[in-house]
Amino acid sequence: MNSFGRNFRVSLFGESHGTNVGVTIDGVPAGLPICADDFTGDIARRKTGAKGTSPRVEMNIPNIISGVFNDHANGDPITIIFSNTGMNSKSYDSVKDIPRPSHADFVAAKKFRGFEDYRGGGHFSGRITIGLVVAGVIAKKIIAPIEVKAEILEVGGSANINEAIDNALRERDSIGGIVQCVAKVMPIGLGEPFFDSVESVLGHLLFSIPAIKGVEFGEGFRCARMKGSEHNDCYVSSAGRTATNHAGGVIGGISNGNDLVFRVAVKPTASIAREQNTMNFKTNQMDTLSIVGAHDTCIALRIPVIAEAVTAIGLADLLMEEKTHE
Ligand SMILES: Cc1cc2nc3c(=O)[nH]c(=O)nc-3n(C[C@H](O)[C@H](O)[C@H](O)COP(=O)(O)O)c2cc1C
């Protein structure tokens, strides 16, 4: 299913080259101030057109079609849609015969038995994340005073983002990256010990973002090489502050009031202009493929605002769960 959340429920819909994409958000408390301008800043942070991102021209004007009355949530599900523009579906004609290596074309064709909309990656496209971003704007209002901020740490293995992008563009290749997200002013007590731990809920959401291949909280995989004496976060205040934050703000699945810190690994874009040897499923012979069309050279450049959005969505859901038990 395309829905997430028990209390703050987000459902995504649309395809990259269909008429619209969008989101329905259920559970927004009546009275929360919401207007179209609220979305402008975060939508702009996700946009295409900058060096290293897709040249596709997206208008990205949010059309709030339900759930908001007189600039306030009215308690009904909020649906926000975006028209799709700037598509060139012709460049996807060959996807049926030669599915793009490491994109979803092959699995989509098998799973949906040829009925899938393969144009521009269909429902697997990064385009669908615009719905997450606007849901994130609303979630950020609900979780205030918690502040969520994400930043790019490196792309293509380098902290010099500009140089790494220039090299990838010159080589007609793509690169991945690492994005770090920090949530400050965290309350103590969000999350559950097992299946709805903060890590599980946020991991579920973060791995739902196309192209995310790794998530680590605090020290992440590095903790396996540390000793307890190095890794333990000793308490330095009766409010539960710790001298270090190797845990990334979560212990036993529950937020401990220190900053929530995690990183995501973003893979290099599958669609590359460089020639690749791959199977032609029409001829059943190996063939060559060089991908044309509007593609991001480095998806990581567009991930920070999306990572923030899903973090806010997950925290809103957990926070509202706590309130139901008050
Ligand atoms: C914001 C964003 C933009 C993306 N742009 C592209 C793109 O231009 N070309 C591409 O091949 N994949 C792009 N992707 C990634 C694909 O959607 C993704 O790799 C594909 O659906 C397969 O899923 P997986 O990588 O999670 O396994 C983008 C993802 C996001 C989040």
CSV table of C-alpha atoms and ligand atoms in Angstrom, one decimal:
chain,number,residue,atom,x,y,z
A,1,MET,CA,0.0,0.0,0.0
A,2,ASN,CA,1.0,3.6,-0.5
A,3,SER,CA,0.1,4.9,3.0
A,4,PHE,CA,2.2,5.3,6.1
A,5,GLY,CA,1.3,6.3,9.7
A,6,ARG,CA,-1.3,5.5,12.4
A,7,ASN,CA,-2.1,9.0,13.6
A,8,PHE,CA,-0.6,11.3,11.0
A,9,ARG,CA,-1.3,9.2,7.9
A,10,VAL,CA,0.3,10.0,4.5
A,11,SER,CA,-0.8,8.5,1.2
A,12,LEU,CA,1.1,9.2,-2.0
A,13,PHE,CA,-0.3,9.0,-5.5
A,14,GLY,CA,0.5,9.7,-9.1
A,15,GLU,CA,3.1,8.9,-11.7
A,16,SER,CA,6.0,10.9,-13.1
A,17,HIS,CA,4.4,11.4,-16.5
A,18,GLY,CA,0.7,11.2,-15.5
A,19,THR,CA,-1.4,14.3,-15.2
A,20,ASN,CA,-0.8,14.9,-11.5
A,21,VAL,CA,1.1,13.7,-8.4
A,22,GLY,CA,0.2,14.4,-4.9
A,23,VAL,CA,-0.5,13.4,-1.3
A,24,THR,CA,-3.4,12.9,1.1
A,25,ILE,CA,-2.7,13.6,4.7
A,26,ASP,CA,-5.1,12.3,7.3
A,27,GLY,CA,-5.1,13.2,11.0
A,28,VAL,CA,-4.1,16.9,10.9
A,29,PRO,CA,-5.6,18.6,13.9
A,30,ALA,CA,-8.4,21.1,13.0
A,31,GLY,CA,-7.3,24.7,13.5
A,32,LEU,CA,-3.6,24.2,12.4
A,33,PRO,CA,-2.8,27.3,10.2
A,34,ILE,CA,-2.0,26.1,6.6
A,35,CYS,CA,-1.8,28.1,3.4
A,36,ALA,CA,-0.2,27.5,0.0
A,37,ASP,CA,2.7,29.9,0.7
A,38,ASP,CA,3.8,27.7,3.7
A,39,PHE,CA,5.1,25.1,1.1
A,40,THR,CA,7.2,27.5,-1.0
A,41,GLY,CA,10.5,27.3,0.8
A,42,ASP,CA,10.7,23.5,1.1
A,43,ILE,CA,9.4,22.9,-2.4
A,44,ALA,CA,12.2,25.2,-3.7
A,45,ARG,CA,14.8,23.2,-1.8
A,46,ARG,CA,13.7,20.0,-3.7
A,47,LYS,CA,13.5,21.6,-7.1
A,48,THR,CA,15.3,20.6,-10.4
A,49,GLY,CA,17.4,22.7,-12.6
A,50,ALA,CA,20.6,23.3,-10.5
A,51,LYS,CA,23.9,21.9,-11.6
A,52,GLY,CA,23.9,18.1,-11.0
A,53,THR,CA,20.1,17.9,-10.9
A,54,SER,CA,17.6,17.0,-13.6
A,55,PRO,CA,16.9,19.7,-16.2
A,56,ARG,CA,13.2,18.8,-16.1
A,57,VAL,CA,11.2,22.0,-15.6
A,58,GLU,CA,8.7,21.4,-12.8
A,59,MET,CA,6.2,24.1,-11.9
A,60,ASN,CA,5.5,22.7,-8.5
A,61,ILE,CA,2.5,24.9,-7.6
A,62,PRO,CA,0.6,23.2,-4.7
A,63,ASN,CA,-3.1,23.0,-5.3
A,64,ILE,CA,-4.8,22.3,-2.0
A,65,ILE,CA,-8.1,20.6,-3.0
A,66,SER,CA,-9.5,19.5,0.4
A,67,GLY,CA,-9.0,19.8,4.1
A,68,VAL,CA,-8.2,23.5,4.4
A,69,PHE,CA,-10.8,26.2,5.0
A,70,ASN,CA,-10.0,29.8,5.7
A,71,ASP,CA,-6.3,29.1,5.9
A,72,HIS,CA,-6.7,26.5,8.7
A,73,ALA,CA,-6.9,22.7,8.7
A,74,ASN,CA,-10.6,21.8,8.9
A,75,GLY,CA,-10.1,18.3,10.3
A,76,ASP,CA,-10.8,16.5,7.0
A,77,PRO,CA,-8.1,14.7,5.0
A,78,ILE,CA,-5.9,17.3,3.3
A,79,THR,CA,-5.2,16.5,-0.4
A,80,ILE,CA,-2.6,18.5,-2.2
A,81,ILE,CA,-1.9,18.0,-5.9
A,82,PHE,CA,0.7,19.1,-8.4
A,83,SER,CA,0.4,19.2,-12.2
A,84,ASN,CA,3.1,17.4,-14.1
A,85,THR,CA,4.9,19.5,-16.7
A,86,GLY,CA,8.1,19.4,-18.7
A,87,MET,CA,7.9,15.6,-19.5
A,88,ASN,CA,9.4,13.9,-22.6
A,89,SER,CA,7.8,10.5,-22.5
A,90,LYS,CA,9.3,9.5,-25.9
A,91,SER,CA,12.7,8.9,-24.4
A,92,TYR,CA,11.1,6.0,-22.3
A,93,ASP,CA,9.9,4.0,-25.3
A,94,SER,CA,12.9,1.6,-25.1
A,95,VAL,CA,12.5,0.9,-21.4
A,96,LYS,CA,10.1,-2.1,-22.1
A,97,ASP,CA,12.8,-3.8,-24.2
A,98,ILE,CA,15.9,-2.7,-22.3
A,99,PRO,CA,15.0,-2.0,-18.7
A,100,ARG,CA,17.5,0.4,-17.1
A,101,PRO,CA,20.0,-1.4,-14.9
A,102,SER,CA,19.4,-0.5,-11.2
A,103,HIS,CA,16.1,1.3,-11.9
A,104,ALA,CA,12.7,-0.3,-11.2
A,105,ASP,CA,11.7,-0.9,-14.8
A,106,PHE,CA,12.3,-4.6,-14.7
A,107,VAL,CA,10.7,-5.4,-11.4
A,108,ALA,CA,7.7,-3.1,-12.2
A,109,ALA,CA,7.1,-4.9,-15.5
A,110,LYS,CA,7.1,-8.3,-13.7
A,111,LYS,CA,5.1,-7.3,-10.7
A,112,PHE,CA,2.5,-5.3,-12.5
A,113,ARG,CA,2.5,-7.6,-15.6
A,114,GLY,CA,3.0,-4.9,-18.2
A,115,PHE,CA,0.2,-2.7,-16.9
A,116,GLU,CA,2.7,-0.3,-15.1
A,117,ASP,CA,3.1,3.3,-16.3
A,118,TYR,CA,6.8,3.0,-17.2
A,119,ARG,CA,7.1,6.6,-18.4
A,120,GLY,CA,9.7,8.5,-16.4
A,121,GLY,CA,9.8,5.7,-13.8
A,122,GLY,CA,6.0,6.0,-13.2
A,123,HIS,CA,5.2,5.7,-9.5
A,124,PHE,CA,8.9,4.8,-8.7
A,125,SER,CA,10.0,8.3,-9.7
A,126,GLY,CA,11.7,10.8,-7.5
A,127,ARG,CA,8.9,13.1,-8.7
A,128,ILE,CA,6.5,11.4,-6.2
A,129,THR,CA,8.6,12.8,-3.3
A,130,ILE,CA,7.0,16.2,-3.8
A,131,GLY,CA,4.1,14.8,-1.8
A,132,LEU,CA,6.4,13.9,1.1
A,133,VAL,CA,7.9,17.4,1.1
A,134,VAL,CA,4.5,19.1,1.5
A,135,ALA,CA,3.3,16.6,4.1
A,136,GLY,CA,6.6,17.3,5.9
A,137,VAL,CA,5.9,21.0,6.0
A,138,ILE,CA,2.6,20.2,7.8
A,139,ALA,CA,4.3,17.7,10.1
A,140,LYS,CA,7.0,20.2,11.0
A,141,LYS,CA,4.3,22.6,12.3
A,142,ILE,CA,2.9,19.7,14.4
A,143,ILE,CA,6.2,18.7,15.9
A,144,ALA,CA,7.3,22.3,16.8
A,145,PRO,CA,9.4,23.1,18.9
A,146,ILE,CA,11.3,20.1,17.5
A,147,GLU,CA,13.6,21.4,14.7
A,148,VAL,CA,14.7,19.1,11.9
A,149,LYS,CA,17.6,20.0,9.6
A,150,ALA,CA,19.5,17.9,7.1
A,151,GLU,CA,22.7,18.7,5.2
A,152,ILE,CA,24.9,17.0,2.6
A,153,LEU,CA,28.1,15.7,4.1
A,154,GLU,CA,29.7,14.4,0.9
A,155,VAL,CA,29.0,13.4,-2.7
A,156,GLY,CA,30.9,10.9,-4.7
A,157,GLY,CA,33.1,10.2,-1.7
A,158,SER,CA,34.2,13.9,-1.5
A,159,ALA,CA,33.3,16.9,0.7
A,160,ASN,CA,34.0,19.1,-2.3
A,161,ILE,CA,30.5,18.9,-3.8
A,162,ASN,CA,31.1,21.3,-6.7
A,163,GLU,CA,34.2,19.5,-7.9
A,164,ALA,CA,32.7,16.0,-7.5
A,165,ILE,CA,29.6,17.1,-9.6
A,166,ASP,CA,31.8,18.6,-12.3
A,167,ASN,CA,33.8,15.4,-12.6
A,168,ALA,CA,30.7,13.3,-12.8
A,169,LEU,CA,29.2,15.5,-15.5
A,170,ARG,CA,32.4,15.4,-17.5
A,171,GLU,CA,32.5,11.6,-17.2
A,172,ARG,CA,28.8,11.4,-18.2
A,173,ASP,CA,28.3,9.3,-15.0
A,174,SER,CA,26.4,9.7,-11.8
A,175,ILE,CA,27.4,9.8,-8.1
A,176,GLY,CA,25.9,9.1,-4.7
A,177,GLY,CA,26.2,10.9,-1.4
A,178,ILE,CA,25.7,11.0,2.3
A,179,VAL,CA,23.1,13.2,4.0
A,180,GLN,CA,23.0,13.8,7.7
A,181,CYS,CA,19.8,14.8,9.5
A,182,VAL,CA,19.6,16.2,13.1
A,183,ALA,CA,16.4,16.8,15.1
A,184,LYS,CA,16.9,19.2,18.0
A,185,VAL,CA,14.7,20.0,21.0
A,186,MET,CA,13.6,16.4,21.1
A,187,PRO,CA,11.3,15.3,23.9
A,188,ILE,CA,12.1,12.2,26.0
A,189,GLY,CA,9.9,9.2,25.4
A,190,LEU,CA,8.9,9.0,21.7
A,191,GLY,CA,8.9,5.5,20.2
A,192,GLU,CA,8.2,2.0,21.5
A,193,PRO,CA,10.6,-0.7,22.6
A,194,PHE,CA,10.2,-3.0,19.6
A,195,PHE,CA,8.4,-2.6,16.3
A,196,ASP,CA,7.7,1.0,16.6
A,197,SER,CA,11.1,2.1,17.9
A,198,VAL,CA,12.2,5.5,16.6
A,199,GLU,CA,14.8,3.8,14.4
A,200,SER,CA,12.2,1.4,13.0
A,201,VAL,CA,9.6,4.1,12.2
A,202,LEU,CA,12.2,6.5,10.7
A,203,GLY,CA,14.0,3.6,8.9
A,204,HIS,CA,10.7,2.6,7.3
A,205,LEU,CA,10.1,6.1,6.1
A,206,LEU,CA,13.7,6.8,5.0
A,207,PHE,CA,14.0,3.5,3.1
A,208,SER,CA,10.8,4.5,1.3
A,209,ILE,CA,12.6,7.3,-0.4
A,210,PRO,CA,13.8,6.1,-3.8
A,211,ALA,CA,17.6,5.7,-4.0
A,212,ILE,CA,18.2,5.5,-0.2
A,213,LYS,CA,20.4,2.4,0.4
A,214,GLY,CA,21.6,2.9,4.0
A,215,VAL,CA,20.5,4.5,7.2
A,216,GLU,CA,22.6,4.7,10.4
A,217,PHE,CA,21.7,6.3,13.7
A,218,GLY,CA,24.5,7.8,15.8
A,219,GLU,CA,27.7,6.0,15.3
A,220,GLY,CA,25.9,3.4,13.1
A,221,PHE,CA,28.1,0.7,11.8
A,222,ARG,CA,31.2,2.3,13.4
A,223,CYS,CA,29.8,1.2,16.8
A,224,ALA,CA,30.9,-2.4,16.0
A,225,ARG,CA,34.5,-1.3,16.2
A,226,MET,CA,34.2,0.6,19.4
A,227,LYS,CA,34.6,-0.5,23.0
A,228,GLY,CA,31.8,0.1,25.6
A,229,SER,CA,34.1,2.6,27.4
A,230,GLU,CA,34.3,4.6,24.1
A,231,HIS,CA,30.7,4.1,23.0
A,232,ASN,CA,28.7,4.6,26.2
A,233,ASP,CA,27.0,8.0,26.5
A,234,CYS,CA,27.4,9.0,30.2
A,235,TYR,CA,24.8,11.2,31.8
A,236,VAL,CA,25.8,14.7,32.8
A,237,SER,CA,22.5,16.2,33.9
A,238,SER,CA,19.4,15.0,35.7
A,239,ALA,CA,17.5,16.0,32.5
A,240,GLY,CA,19.2,13.1,30.8
A,241,ARG,CA,21.8,15.1,28.8
A,242,THR,CA,24.8,12.9,27.9
A,243,ALA,CA,28.4,13.9,27.5
A,244,THR,CA,28.6,12.2,24.1
A,245,ASN,CA,25.8,11.2,21.7
A,246,HIS,CA,27.0,8.0,20.0
A,247,ALA,CA,23.5,6.6,20.2
A,248,GLY,CA,22.1,9.4,18.1
A,249,GLY,CA,19.4,10.3,20.6
A,250,VAL,CA,17.7,6.9,20.8
A,251,ILE,CA,18.0,4.2,23.4
A,252,GLY,CA,15.8,1.2,23.6
A,253,GLY,CA,13.9,2.5,20.6
A,254,ILE,CA,12.9,5.6,22.6
A,255,SER,CA,14.1,9.2,22.2
A,256,ASN,CA,16.2,10.2,25.1
A,257,GLY,CA,16.0,14.0,24.8
A,258,ASN,CA,19.5,14.4,23.2
A,259,ASP,CA,19.7,15.4,19.5
A,260,LEU,CA,18.3,12.7,17.1
A,261,VAL,CA,21.2,12.2,14.6
A,262,PHE,CA,21.2,9.9,11.6
A,263,ARG,CA,22.8,9.7,8.1
A,264,VAL,CA,21.4,8.2,4.9
A,265,ALA,CA,23.4,6.8,2.0
A,266,VAL,CA,22.1,7.8,-1.4
A,267,LYS,CA,23.0,5.6,-4.4
A,268,PRO,CA,24.4,7.0,-7.6
A,269,THR,CA,21.6,7.7,-10.1
A,270,ALA,CA,20.7,4.6,-12.2
A,271,SER,CA,20.1,6.5,-15.4
A,272,ILE,CA,23.4,7.4,-16.9
A,273,ALA,CA,24.5,8.6,-20.4
A,274,ARG,CA,27.5,6.3,-20.4
A,275,GLU,CA,27.1,3.2,-22.4
A,276,GLN,CA,26.3,0.0,-20.5
A,277,ASN,CA,26.1,-3.6,-21.6
A,278,THR,CA,22.7,-5.1,-20.5
A,279,MET,CA,20.0,-7.5,-21.6
A,280,ASN,CA,17.6,-6.6,-24.5
A,281,PHE,CA,14.5,-8.5,-23.3
A,282,LYS,CA,12.9,-8.3,-26.8
A,283,THR,CA,15.8,-9.9,-28.7
A,284,ASN,CA,17.0,-12.0,-25.7
A,285,GLN,CA,20.5,-10.8,-26.6
A,286,MET,CA,23.0,-8.6,-24.7
A,287,ASP,CA,22.8,-5.0,-26.0
A,288,THR,CA,24.2,-1.6,-25.3
A,289,LEU,CA,22.3,1.2,-23.5
A,290,SER,CA,23.0,4.8,-23.2
A,291,ILE,CA,20.3,6.7,-21.4
A,292,VAL,CA,18.9,10.0,-22.7
A,293,GLY,CA,16.3,12.2,-20.9
A,294,ALA,CA,16.2,14.4,-17.9
A,295,HIS,CA,18.1,12.8,-15.0
A,296,ASP,CA,19.8,13.9,-11.8
A,297,THR,CA,23.5,13.4,-11.9
A,298,CYS,CA,23.5,13.3,-8.1
A,299,ILE,CA,20.2,12.6,-6.3
A,300,ALA,CA,21.8,13.3,-2.9
A,301,LEU,CA,21.7,17.0,-3.8
A,302,ARG,CA,17.9,16.9,-3.6
A,303,ILE,CA,17.6,14.6,-0.5
A,304,PRO,CA,18.0,16.9,2.5
A,305,VAL,CA,14.6,18.4,2.4
A,306,ILE,CA,13.0,15.0,1.7
A,307,ALA,CA,14.9,13.4,4.6
A,308,GLU,CA,13.7,16.3,6.9
A,309,ALA,CA,10.1,15.8,5.6
A,310,VAL,CA,9.9,12.1,6.4
A,311,THR,CA,11.6,12.6,9.8
A,312,ALA,CA,9.0,15.2,10.7
A,313,ILE,CA,6.2,12.8,9.4
A,314,GLY,CA,7.5,10.0,11.6
A,315,LEU,CA,8.0,12.2,14.6
A,316,ALA,CA,4.5,13.7,14.2
A,317,ASP,CA,3.0,10.2,14.1
A,318,LEU,CA,4.9,9.1,17.2
A,319,LEU,CA,4.1,12.4,19.1
A,320,MET,CA,0.4,12.0,18.3
A,321,GLU,CA,0.5,8.4,19.6
A,322,GLU,CA,2.0,9.7,22.9
A,323,LYS,CA,-0.8,12.2,23.2
A,324,THR,CA,-3.5,9.5,22.8
A,325,HIS,CA,-2.1,7.9,26.0
A,326,GLU,CA,-2.0,11.1,28.0
B,1,LIG,C1,14.5,13.3,-5.7
B,1,LIG,C2,14.8,12.1,-6.5
B,1,LIG,C3,15.2,12.2,-7.8
B,1,LIG,C4,15.5,11.1,-8.5
B,1,LIG,N1,16.0,11.2,-9.8
B,1,LIG,C5,16.3,10.1,-10.6
B,1,LIG,C6,16.8,10.3,-11.9
B,1,LIG,O1,16.8,11.4,-12.4
B,1,LIG,N2,17.1,9.2,-12.6
B,1,LIG,C7,17.1,7.9,-12.0
B,1,LIG,O2,17.4,7.0,-12.7
B,1,LIG,N3,16.7,7.8,-10.7
B,1,LIG,C8,16.3,8.8,-10.0
B,1,LIG,N4,15.9,8.6,-8.7
B,1,LIG,C9,15.9,7.3,-8.1
B,1,LIG,C10,14.9,6.3,-8.6
B,1,LIG,O3,13.6,6.8,-8.4
B,1,LIG,C11,15.2,5.0,-7.9
B,1,LIG,O4,16.5,4.7,-8.0
B,1,LIG,C12,14.4,3.8,-8.5
B,1,LIG,O5,13.0,4.0,-8.3
B,1,LIG,C13,14.8,2.5,-8.0
B,1,LIG,O6,14.6,2.4,-6.6
B,1,LIG,P1,15.8,2.2,-5.5
B,1,LIG,O7,17.0,3.0,-6.0
B,1,LIG,O8,15.3,2.7,-4.2
B,1,LIG,O9,16.1,0.7,-5.5
B,1,LIG,C14,15.5,9.8,-7.9
B,1,LIG,C15,15.1,9.7,-6.6
B,1,LIG,C16,14.8,10.8,-5.9
B,1,LIG,C17,14.4,10.6,-4.4
